[in-house]
Coordinates of C-alpha atoms in Angstrom, one line a residue:
X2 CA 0.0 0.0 0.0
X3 CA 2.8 2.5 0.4
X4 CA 4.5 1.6 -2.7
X5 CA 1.4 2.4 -4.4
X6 CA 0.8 5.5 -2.6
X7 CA 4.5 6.6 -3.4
X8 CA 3.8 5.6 -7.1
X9 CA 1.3 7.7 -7.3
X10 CA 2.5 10.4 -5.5
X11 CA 5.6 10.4 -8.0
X12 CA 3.3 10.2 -11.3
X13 CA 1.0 13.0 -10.2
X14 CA 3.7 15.0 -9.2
X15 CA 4.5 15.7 -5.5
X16 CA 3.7 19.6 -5.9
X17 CA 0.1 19.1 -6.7
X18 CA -0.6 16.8 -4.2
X19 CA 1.3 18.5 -1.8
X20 CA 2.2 22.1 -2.5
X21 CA 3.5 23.7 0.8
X22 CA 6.1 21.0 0.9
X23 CA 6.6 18.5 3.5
X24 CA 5.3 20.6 5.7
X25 CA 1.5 20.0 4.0
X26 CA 2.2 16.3 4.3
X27 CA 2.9 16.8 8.4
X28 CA -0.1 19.0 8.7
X29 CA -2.3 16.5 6.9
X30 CA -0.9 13.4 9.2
X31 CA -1.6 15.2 12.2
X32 CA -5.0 16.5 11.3
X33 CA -6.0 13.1 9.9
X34 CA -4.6 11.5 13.6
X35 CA -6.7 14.5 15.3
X36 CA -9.9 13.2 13.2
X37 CA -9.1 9.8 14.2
X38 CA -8.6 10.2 17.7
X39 CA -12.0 12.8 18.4
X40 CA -14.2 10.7 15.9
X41 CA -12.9 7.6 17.3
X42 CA -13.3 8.6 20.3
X43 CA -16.3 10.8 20.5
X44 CA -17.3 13.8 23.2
X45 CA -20.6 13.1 23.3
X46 CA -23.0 10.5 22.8
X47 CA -26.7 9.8 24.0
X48 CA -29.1 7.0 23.0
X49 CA -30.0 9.4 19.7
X50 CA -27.4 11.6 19.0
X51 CA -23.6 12.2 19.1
X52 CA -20.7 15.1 18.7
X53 CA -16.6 15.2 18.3
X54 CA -14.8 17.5 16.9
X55 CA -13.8 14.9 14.0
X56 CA -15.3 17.3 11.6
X57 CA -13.2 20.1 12.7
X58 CA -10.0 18.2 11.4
X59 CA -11.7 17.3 8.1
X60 CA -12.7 20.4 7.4
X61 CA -9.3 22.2 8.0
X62 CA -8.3 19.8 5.5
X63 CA -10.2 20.9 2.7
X64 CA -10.1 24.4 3.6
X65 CA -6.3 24.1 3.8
X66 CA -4.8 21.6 0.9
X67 CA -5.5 20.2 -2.3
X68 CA -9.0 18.2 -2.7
X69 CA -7.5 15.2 -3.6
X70 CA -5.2 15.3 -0.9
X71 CA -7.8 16.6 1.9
X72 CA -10.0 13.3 0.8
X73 CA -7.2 11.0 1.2
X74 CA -6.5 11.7 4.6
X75 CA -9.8 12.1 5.7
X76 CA -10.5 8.1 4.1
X77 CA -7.6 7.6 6.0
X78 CA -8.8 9.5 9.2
X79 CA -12.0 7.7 9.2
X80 CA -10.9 4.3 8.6
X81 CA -8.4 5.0 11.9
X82 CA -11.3 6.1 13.8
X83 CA -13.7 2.7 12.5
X84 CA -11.1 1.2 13.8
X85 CA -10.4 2.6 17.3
X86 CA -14.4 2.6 18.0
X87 CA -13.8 -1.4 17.3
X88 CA -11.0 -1.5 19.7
X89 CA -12.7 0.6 22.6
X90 CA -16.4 -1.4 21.6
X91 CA -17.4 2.5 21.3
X92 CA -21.2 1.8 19.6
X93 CA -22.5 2.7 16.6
X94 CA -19.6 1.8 14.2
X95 CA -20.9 1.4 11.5
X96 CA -22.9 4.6 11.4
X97 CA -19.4 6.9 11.6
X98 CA -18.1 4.7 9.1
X99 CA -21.3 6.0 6.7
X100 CA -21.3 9.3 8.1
X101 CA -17.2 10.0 7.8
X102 CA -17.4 8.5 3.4
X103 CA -20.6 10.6 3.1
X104 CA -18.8 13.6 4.8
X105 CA -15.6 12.9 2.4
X106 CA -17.4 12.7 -0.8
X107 CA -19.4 15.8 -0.3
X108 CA -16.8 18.0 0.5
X109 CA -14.6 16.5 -2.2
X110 CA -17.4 16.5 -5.2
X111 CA -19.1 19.9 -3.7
X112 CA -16.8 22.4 -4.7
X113 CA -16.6 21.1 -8.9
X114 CA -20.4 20.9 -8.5
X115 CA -20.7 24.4 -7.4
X116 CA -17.8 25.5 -9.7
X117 CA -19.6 24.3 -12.6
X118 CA -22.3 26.6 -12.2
X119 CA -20.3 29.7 -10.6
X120 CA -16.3 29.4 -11.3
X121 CA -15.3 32.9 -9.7
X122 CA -15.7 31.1 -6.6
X123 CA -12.5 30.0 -4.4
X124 CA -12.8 26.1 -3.2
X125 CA -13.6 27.7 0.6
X126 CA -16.3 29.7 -0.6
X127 CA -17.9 26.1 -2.4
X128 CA -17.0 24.2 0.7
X129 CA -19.6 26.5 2.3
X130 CA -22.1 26.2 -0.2
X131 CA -21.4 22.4 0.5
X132 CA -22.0 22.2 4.1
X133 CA -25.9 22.9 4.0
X134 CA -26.2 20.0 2.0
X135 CA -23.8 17.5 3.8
X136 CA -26.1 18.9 7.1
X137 CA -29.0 17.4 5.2
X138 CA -27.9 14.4 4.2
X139 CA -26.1 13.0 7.9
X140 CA -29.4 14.0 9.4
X141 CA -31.6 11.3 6.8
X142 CA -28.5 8.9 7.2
X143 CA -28.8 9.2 11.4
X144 CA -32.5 9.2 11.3
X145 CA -32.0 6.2 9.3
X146 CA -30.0 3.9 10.8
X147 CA -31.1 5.3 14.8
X148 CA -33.5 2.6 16.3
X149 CA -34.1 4.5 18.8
X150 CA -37.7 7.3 18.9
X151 CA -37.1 10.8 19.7
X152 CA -38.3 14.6 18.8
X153 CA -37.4 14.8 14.9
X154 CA -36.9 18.8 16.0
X155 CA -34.7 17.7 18.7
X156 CA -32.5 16.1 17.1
X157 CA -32.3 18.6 13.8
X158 CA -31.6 21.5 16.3
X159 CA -28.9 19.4 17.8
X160 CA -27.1 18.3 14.0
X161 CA -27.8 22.4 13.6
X162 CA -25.6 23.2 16.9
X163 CA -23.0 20.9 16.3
X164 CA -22.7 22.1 12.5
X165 CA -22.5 25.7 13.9
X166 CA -19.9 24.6 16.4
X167 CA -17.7 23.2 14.4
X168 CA -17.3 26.1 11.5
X169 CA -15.8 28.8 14.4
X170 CA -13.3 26.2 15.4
X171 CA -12.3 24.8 11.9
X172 CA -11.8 29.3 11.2
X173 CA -9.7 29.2 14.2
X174 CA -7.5 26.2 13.3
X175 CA -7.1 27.5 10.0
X176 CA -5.9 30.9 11.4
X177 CA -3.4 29.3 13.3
X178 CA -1.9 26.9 10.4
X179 CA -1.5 30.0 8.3
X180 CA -0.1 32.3 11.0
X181 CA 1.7 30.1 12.8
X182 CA 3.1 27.1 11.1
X183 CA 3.7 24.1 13.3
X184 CA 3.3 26.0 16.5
X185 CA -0.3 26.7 15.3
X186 CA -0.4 23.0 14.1
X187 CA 0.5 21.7 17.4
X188 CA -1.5 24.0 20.0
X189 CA -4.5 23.6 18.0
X190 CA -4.3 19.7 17.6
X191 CA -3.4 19.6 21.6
X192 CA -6.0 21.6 22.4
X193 CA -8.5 20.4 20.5
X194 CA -7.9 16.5 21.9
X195 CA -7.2 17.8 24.8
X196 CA -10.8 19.7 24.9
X197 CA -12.4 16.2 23.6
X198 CA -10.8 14.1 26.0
X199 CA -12.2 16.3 28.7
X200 CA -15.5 16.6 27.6
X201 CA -15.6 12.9 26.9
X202 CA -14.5 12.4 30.4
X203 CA -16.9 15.1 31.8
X204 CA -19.8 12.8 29.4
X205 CA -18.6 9.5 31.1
X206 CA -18.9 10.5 34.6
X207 CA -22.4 12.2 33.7
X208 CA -23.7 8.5 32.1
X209 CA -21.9 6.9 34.7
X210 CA -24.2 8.8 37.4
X211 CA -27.2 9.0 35.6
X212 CA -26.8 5.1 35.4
X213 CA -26.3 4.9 39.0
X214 CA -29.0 7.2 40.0
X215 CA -31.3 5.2 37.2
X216 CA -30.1 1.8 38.6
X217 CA -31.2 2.5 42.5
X218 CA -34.5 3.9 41.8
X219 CA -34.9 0.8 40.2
X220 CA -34.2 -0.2 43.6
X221 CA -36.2 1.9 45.0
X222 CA -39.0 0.7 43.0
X223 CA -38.3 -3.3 43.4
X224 CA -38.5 -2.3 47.4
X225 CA -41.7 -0.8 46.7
X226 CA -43.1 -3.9 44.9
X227 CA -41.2 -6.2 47.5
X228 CA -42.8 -4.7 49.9
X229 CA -46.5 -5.6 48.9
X230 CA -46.0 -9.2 49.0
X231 CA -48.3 -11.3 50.7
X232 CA -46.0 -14.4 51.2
X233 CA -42.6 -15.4 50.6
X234 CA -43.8 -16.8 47.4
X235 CA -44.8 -13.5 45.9
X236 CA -41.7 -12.1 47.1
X237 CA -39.6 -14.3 45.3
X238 CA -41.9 -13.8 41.8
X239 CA -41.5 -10.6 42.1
X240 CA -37.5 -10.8 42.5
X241 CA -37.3 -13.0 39.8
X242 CA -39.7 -11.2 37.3
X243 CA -37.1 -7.8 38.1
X244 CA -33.6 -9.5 38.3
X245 CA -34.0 -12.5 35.9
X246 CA -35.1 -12.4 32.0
X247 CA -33.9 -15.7 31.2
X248 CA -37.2 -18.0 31.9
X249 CA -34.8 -21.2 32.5
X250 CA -33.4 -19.0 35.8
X251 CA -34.9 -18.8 39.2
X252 CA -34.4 -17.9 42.7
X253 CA -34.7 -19.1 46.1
X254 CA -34.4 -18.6 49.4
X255 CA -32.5 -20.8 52.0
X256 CA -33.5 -19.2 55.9
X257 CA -32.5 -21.2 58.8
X258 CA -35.5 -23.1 60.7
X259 CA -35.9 -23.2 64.6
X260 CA -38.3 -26.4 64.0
X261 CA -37.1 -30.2 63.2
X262 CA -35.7 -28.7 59.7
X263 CA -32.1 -27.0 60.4
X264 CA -32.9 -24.6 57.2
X265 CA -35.7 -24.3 54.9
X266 CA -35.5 -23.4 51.0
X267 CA -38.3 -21.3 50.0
X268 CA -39.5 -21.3 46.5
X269 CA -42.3 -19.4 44.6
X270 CA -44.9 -22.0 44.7
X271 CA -43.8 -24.3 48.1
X272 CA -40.9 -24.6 50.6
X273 CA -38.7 -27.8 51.6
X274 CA -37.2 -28.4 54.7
X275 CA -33.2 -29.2 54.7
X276 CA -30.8 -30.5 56.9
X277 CA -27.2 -29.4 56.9
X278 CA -26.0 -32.3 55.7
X279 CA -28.3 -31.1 52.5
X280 CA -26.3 -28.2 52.3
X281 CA -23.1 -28.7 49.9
X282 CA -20.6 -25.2 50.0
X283 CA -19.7 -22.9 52.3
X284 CA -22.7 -20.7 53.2
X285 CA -21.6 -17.0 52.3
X286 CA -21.3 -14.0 54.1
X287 CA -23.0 -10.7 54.0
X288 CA -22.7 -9.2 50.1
X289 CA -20.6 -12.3 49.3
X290 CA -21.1 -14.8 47.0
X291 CA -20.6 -19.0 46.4
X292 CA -20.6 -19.3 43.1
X293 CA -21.1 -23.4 44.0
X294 CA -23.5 -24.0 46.1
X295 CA -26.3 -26.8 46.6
X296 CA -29.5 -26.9 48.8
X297 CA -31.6 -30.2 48.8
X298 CA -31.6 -30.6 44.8
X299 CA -31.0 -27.0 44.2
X300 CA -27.6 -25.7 42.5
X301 CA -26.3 -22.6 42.0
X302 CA -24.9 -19.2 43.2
X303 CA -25.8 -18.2 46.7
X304 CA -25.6 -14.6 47.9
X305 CA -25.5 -14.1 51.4
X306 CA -28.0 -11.8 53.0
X307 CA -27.2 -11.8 56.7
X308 CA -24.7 -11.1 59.3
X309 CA -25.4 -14.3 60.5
X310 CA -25.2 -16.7 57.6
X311 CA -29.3 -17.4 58.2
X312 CA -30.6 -15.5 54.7
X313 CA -29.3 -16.8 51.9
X314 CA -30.8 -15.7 48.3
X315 CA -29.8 -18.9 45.6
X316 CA -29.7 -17.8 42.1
X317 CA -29.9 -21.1 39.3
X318 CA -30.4 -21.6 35.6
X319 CA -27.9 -19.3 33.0
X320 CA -28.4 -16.2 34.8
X321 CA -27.0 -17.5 38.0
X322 CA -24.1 -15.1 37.9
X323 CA -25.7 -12.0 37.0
X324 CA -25.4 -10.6 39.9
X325 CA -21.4 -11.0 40.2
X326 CA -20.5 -8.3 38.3
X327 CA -22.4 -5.6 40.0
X328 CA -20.5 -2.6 41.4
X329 CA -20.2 -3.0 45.2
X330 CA -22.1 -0.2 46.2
X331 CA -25.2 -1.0 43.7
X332 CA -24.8 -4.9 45.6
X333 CA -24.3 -3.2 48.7
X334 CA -28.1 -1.3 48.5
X335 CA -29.3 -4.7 47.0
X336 CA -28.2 -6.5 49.9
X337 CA -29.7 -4.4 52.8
X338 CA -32.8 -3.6 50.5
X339 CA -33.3 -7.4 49.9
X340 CA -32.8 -8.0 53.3
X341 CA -35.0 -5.7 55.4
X342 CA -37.7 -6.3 52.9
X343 CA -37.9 -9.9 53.5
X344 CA -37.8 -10.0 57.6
X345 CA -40.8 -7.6 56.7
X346 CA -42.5 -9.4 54.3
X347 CA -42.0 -11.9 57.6
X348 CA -43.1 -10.4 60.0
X349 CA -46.3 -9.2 57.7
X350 CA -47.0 -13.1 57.7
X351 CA -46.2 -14.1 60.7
X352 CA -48.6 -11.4 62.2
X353 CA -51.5 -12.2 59.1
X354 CA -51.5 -15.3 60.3
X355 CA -51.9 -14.3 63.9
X356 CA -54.4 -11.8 63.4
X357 CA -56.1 -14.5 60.7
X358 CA -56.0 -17.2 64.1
X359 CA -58.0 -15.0 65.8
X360 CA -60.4 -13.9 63.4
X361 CA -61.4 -18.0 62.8
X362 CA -62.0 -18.1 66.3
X363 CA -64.0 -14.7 66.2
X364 CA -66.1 -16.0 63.6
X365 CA -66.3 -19.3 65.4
X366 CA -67.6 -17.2 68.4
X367 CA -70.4 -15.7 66.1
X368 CA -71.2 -18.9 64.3
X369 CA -71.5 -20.4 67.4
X370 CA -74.5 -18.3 68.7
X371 CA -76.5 -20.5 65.8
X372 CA -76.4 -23.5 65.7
X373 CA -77.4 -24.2 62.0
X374 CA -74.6 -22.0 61.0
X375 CA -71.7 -24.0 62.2
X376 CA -68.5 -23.5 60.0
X377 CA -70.6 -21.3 57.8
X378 CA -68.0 -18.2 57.9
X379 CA -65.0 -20.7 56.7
X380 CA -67.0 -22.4 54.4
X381 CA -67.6 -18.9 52.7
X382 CA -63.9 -17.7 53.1
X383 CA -63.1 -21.1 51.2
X384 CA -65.3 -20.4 48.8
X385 CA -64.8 -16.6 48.1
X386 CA -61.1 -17.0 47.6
X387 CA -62.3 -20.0 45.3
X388 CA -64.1 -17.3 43.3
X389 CA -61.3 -14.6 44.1
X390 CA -58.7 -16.5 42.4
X391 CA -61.1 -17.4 39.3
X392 CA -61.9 -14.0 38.9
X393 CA -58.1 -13.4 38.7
X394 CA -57.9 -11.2 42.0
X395 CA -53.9 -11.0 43.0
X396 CA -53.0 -12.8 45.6
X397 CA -53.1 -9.7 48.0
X398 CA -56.5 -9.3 47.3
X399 CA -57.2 -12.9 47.8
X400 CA -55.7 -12.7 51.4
X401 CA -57.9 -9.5 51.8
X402 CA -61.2 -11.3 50.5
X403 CA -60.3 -14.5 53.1
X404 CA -60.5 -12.3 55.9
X405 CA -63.2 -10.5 55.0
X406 CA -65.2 -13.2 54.0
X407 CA -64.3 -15.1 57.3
X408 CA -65.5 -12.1 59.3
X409 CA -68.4 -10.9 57.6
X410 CA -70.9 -12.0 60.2
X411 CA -68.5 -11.3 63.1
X412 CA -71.9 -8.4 63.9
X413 CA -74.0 -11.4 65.2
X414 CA -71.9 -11.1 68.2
X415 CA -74.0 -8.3 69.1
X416 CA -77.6 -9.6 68.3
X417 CA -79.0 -12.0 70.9
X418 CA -78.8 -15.4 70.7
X419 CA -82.6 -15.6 71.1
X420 CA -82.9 -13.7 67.8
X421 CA -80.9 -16.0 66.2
X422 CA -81.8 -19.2 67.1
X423 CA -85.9 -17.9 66.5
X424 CA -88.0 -20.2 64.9
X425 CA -89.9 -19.2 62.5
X426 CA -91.0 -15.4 61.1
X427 CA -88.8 -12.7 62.6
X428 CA -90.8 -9.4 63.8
X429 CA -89.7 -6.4 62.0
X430 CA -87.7 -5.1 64.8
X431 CA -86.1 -8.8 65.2
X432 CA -85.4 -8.3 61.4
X433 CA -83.5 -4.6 61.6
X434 CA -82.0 -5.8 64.5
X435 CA -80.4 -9.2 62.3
X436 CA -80.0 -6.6 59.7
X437 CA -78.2 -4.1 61.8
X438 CA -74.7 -7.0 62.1
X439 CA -73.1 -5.8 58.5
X440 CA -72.8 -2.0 60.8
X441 CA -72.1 -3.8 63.6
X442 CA -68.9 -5.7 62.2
X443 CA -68.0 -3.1 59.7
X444 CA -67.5 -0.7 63.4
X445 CA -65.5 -3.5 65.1
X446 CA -63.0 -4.3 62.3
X447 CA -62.6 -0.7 61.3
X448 CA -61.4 0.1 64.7
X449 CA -58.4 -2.0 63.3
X450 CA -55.3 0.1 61.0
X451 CA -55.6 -1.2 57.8
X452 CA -58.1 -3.4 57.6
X453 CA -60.6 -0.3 55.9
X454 CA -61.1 -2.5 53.1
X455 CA -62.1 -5.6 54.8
X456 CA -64.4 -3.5 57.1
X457 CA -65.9 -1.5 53.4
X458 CA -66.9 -5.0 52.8
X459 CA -68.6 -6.5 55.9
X460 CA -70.3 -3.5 55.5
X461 CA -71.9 -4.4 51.6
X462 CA -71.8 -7.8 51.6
X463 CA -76.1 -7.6 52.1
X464 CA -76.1 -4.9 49.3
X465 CA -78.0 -5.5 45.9
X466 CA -76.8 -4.6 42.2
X467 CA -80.5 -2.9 42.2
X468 CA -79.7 -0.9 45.3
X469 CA -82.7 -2.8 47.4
X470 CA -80.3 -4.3 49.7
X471 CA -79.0 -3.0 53.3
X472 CA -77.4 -1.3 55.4
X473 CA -76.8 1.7 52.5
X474 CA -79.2 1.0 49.7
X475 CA -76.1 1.6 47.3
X476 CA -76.2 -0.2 43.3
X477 CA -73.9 -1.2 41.0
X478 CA -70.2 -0.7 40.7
X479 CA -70.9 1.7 44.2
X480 CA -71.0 -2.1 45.5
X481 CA -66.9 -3.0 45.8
X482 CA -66.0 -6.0 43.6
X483 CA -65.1 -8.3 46.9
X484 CA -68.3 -7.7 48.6
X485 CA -70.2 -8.8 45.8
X486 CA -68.2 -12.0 46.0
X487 CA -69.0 -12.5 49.3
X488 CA -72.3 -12.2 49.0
X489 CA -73.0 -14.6 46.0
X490 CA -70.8 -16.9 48.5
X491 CA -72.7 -16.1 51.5
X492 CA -75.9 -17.4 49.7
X493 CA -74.6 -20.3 48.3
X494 CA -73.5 -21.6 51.5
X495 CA -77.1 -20.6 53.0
X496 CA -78.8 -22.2 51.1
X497 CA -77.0 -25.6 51.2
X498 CA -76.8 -25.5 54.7
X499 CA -79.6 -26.7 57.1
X500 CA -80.9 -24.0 59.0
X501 CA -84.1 -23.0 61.0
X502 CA -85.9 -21.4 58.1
X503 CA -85.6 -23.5 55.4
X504 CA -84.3 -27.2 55.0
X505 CA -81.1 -28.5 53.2
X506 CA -81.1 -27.8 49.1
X507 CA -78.8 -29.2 46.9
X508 CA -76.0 -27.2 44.8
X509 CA -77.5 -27.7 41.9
X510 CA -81.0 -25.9 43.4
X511 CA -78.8 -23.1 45.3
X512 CA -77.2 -22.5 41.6
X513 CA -80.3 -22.1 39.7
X514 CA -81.9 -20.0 42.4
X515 CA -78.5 -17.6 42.4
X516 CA -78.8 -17.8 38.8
X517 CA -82.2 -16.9 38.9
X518 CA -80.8 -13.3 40.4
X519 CA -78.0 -12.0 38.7
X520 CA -78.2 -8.9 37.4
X521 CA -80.8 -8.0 40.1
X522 CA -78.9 -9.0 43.4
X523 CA -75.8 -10.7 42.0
X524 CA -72.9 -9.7 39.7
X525 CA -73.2 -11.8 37.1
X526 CA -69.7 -12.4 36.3
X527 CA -69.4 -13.7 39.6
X528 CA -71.9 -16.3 38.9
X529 CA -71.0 -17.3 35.7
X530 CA -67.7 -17.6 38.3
X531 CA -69.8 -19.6 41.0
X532 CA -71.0 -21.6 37.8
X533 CA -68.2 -23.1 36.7
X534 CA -65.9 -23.3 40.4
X535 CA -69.1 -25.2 41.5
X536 CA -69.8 -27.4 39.3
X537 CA -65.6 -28.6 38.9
X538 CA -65.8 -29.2 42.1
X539 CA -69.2 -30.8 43.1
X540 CA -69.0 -32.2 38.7
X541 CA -65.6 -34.7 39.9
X542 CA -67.6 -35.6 43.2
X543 CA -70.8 -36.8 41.1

């Protein structure tokens, strides 16, 4: 290649392609390493858009030396820049590769074009004619190969500014070359790197924080979700679904047991109790990781959670290392965030299950008062969440609709037993005082933080779609979704059950009678619901 170069140097005749001398060749290697190095190497660069001072070089070129000569280097300039974006994995390669031979063959073919209709003109007068339509054409060629979606005036205005940037200094390096020879040659190629390299560094540290900032609220937000899980199980769905893409992957969690089990693995759908002679590796410290490690049947890498070795989070499948690589203090927030949020996913358990003891044995209280209603409040939580989960309620929701459903008589506790148990007709004082338990329970549970909801529907689980239930009178979608659950639930279970105003009915006859009202008294989505739940269940019985 340079015997061919030096060929053709000698059969064109040095002079024209160089005619300040050797001193044109030095200035044209050191602006074609300056528009290597900045366009190589750029400033600036965001998901749409990027800016060196490449241009700059190029420019001087063709304002400074022969065409032919300006368009050599600046092949040569741009092929040296391809090729440092390659060894740095800067992106978008192949688009500076386009943009730098697009740039190159305008300015080379502009001036002749331009000439051809106006020859007074000086080659650095065409060059400007030029420019306008170079501007044009790198904005269709970026818009064309970008896959990313922005504001086509954004992005104009921003080739605009970078066009108008770059004229002032390619005027100043000019003024230097002429003025100053290789002084001007060298302050203005220093500088200008010099300028790019701390721009680009300014640039870095920018993405580097806004990646940073972007990667901890994504924290944030996983807390956030973490935080509304009803059960282990969620918990870990939800880590997975936010750390994991790879559906092959998963993640447990090994805690240590105080019961017969020295640990237990928890998974998203069940848990497993271990032993330690289950556990294969050691079990890592806080932020650390085991890049080895087996619990029960599970392999993989284990990240320690806890101080005390008891939390253990166990990545498996091809993504089990993805969390090696994260930088310590991003692992470091991940740790204490993953950590706090599971003891209080825990202890939001541990005390739903407490709180969820004593409200059977509340409801047992009330159901006890009757005697034909025996078991009647479970038997309706069992078969709300039955409809809950068929209905596609989360499994928050579903927790809130078993309470609710196993407390929505919890009122009787303040009606007489003699009321109750009454044979026959109730008086219509008897009958608003039965009616008055929906008030009566919503004003015990709402006496409770938190439970507003559950308490919203004790209150309307007696309402009707056609607003002539109790205690409110209210229709419709003013009903909440879960207390129209309850209530097609409610009846279902009294009318199977033998109690002292009516005798024992079949499902199929408790169906058809429900059926019978939907759209008056009952949603009718949630009987459709009741429909089907019932009849897979009572249908494999038959």
């Amino acid at each position: 290649m340079i015997s061919g170069l030096s060929d053709l140097l000698v059969a064109t005749g040095f002079d024209s392609w160089f005619p300040g001398g050797p001193d044109s060749l030095f200035f044209l290697i050191l602006l074609a390493v300056g528009s290597a190095v900045t366009g190589g190497l750029p400033m600036f660069m965001t998901p749409g858009f990027e800016f060196s001072l490449n241009r700059v070089f190029v420019f001087t070129m063709f304002f400074l030396f022969p065409i032919r000569s300006a368009a050599f280097f600046a092949l040569a300039s741009v092929a040296a820049g391809a090729a440092l974006r390659m060894a740095f994995s800067i992106r978008r390669f192949w688009r500076f590769s386009l943009s730098g031979l697009l740039m190159t063959a305008v300015l080379f073919l502009g001036p002749g074009v331009v000439a051809a209709y106006r020859p007074d003109i000086s080659v650095q007068i065409a060059l400007l004619y030029a420019l306008p339509v170079l501007l044009a054409l790198e904005l269709i060629l970026n818009i064309a190969c970008s896959r990313e979606t922005y504001e086509l005036s954004t992005f104009t205005g921003r080739m605009l500014i970078s066009y108008l940037a770059t004229l002032p200094l390619t005027l100043m390096v000019v003024i230097m070359v002429i003025h100053s020879g290789r002084l001007g040659m060298g302050l203005a190629l220093t500088g200008l790197i010099g300028f790019s390299f701390i721009g680009r560094s300014i640039n870095r540290k920018h993405e580097w924080n806004t990646m940073r900032i972007s990667e901890i609220s994504q924290q944030d937000r996983l807390a956030t979700k973490l935080m509304e899980s009803s059960s282990y199980g969620e918990f870990l769905g939800i880590l997975r679904k936010n750390l994991l893409s790879d559906p092959e992957s998963d993640v447990t969690a090994l805690t240590r047991s105080g019961g017969d089990h020295g640990w237990i693995l928890w998974g998203r759908s069940d848990h497993t109790g271990l032993q330690e002679t289950d556990l294969k590796g050691e079990i890592p410290g806080k932020g650390s990781f085991n890049r080895g490690f087996t619990a029960g049947k599970t392999s993989g890498t284990a990240l320690g959670l806890s101080d005390n070795r008891e939390l253990v989070l166990l990545i498996t499948g091809p993504e089990k290392d993805s969390l090696v690589g994260m930088p310590s203090s991003l692992l470091e927030n991940l740790v204490l965030l993953l950590e706090h949020t599971w003891e209080a996913v825990g202890h939001s358990v541990r005390s739903e299950r407490s709180f969820l003891a004593a409200a059977v044995m509340l409801a047992r209280l009330a159901d006890a008062k009757d005697d034909y209603t025996h078991g009647h409040s479970l038997r309706v939580a069992d078969l709300s969440c039955a409809l809950g989960r068929h209905l596609g309620l989360s499994s928050s929701k579903v927790q809130t609709l078993r309470v609710a459903a196993i407390l929505h008589d919890i009122g009787k506790l303040a009606i007489p037993a003699s009321i109750l148990t009454k044979r026959g007709l109730l008086t219509r004082k008897e009958r608003e005082i039965v009616e008055a338990h929906s008030l009566e329970g919503a004003r015990i549970v709402s006496g409770l933080s938190g439970y507003e909801e559950v308490a919203r529907i004790i209150m309307s689980h007696h309402e009707r779609l056609d607003g002539m239930g109790y205690p409110e009178g209210i229709s419709g979608e003013d009903i909440p979704f879960m207390a129209r659950i309850v209530a097609v639930a409610d009846t279902f279970d009294a009318i199977t059950s033998d109690r002292s105003y009516h005798s024992i009915s079949g499902w199929e006859k408790a169906l058809e009678s429900i059926k019978a009202e939907r759209g008056d008294k009952f949603d009718a989505r949630i009987v459709s619901a009741l429909e089907k739940v019932i009849t897979e269940e009572y249908g494999e019985m038959a």
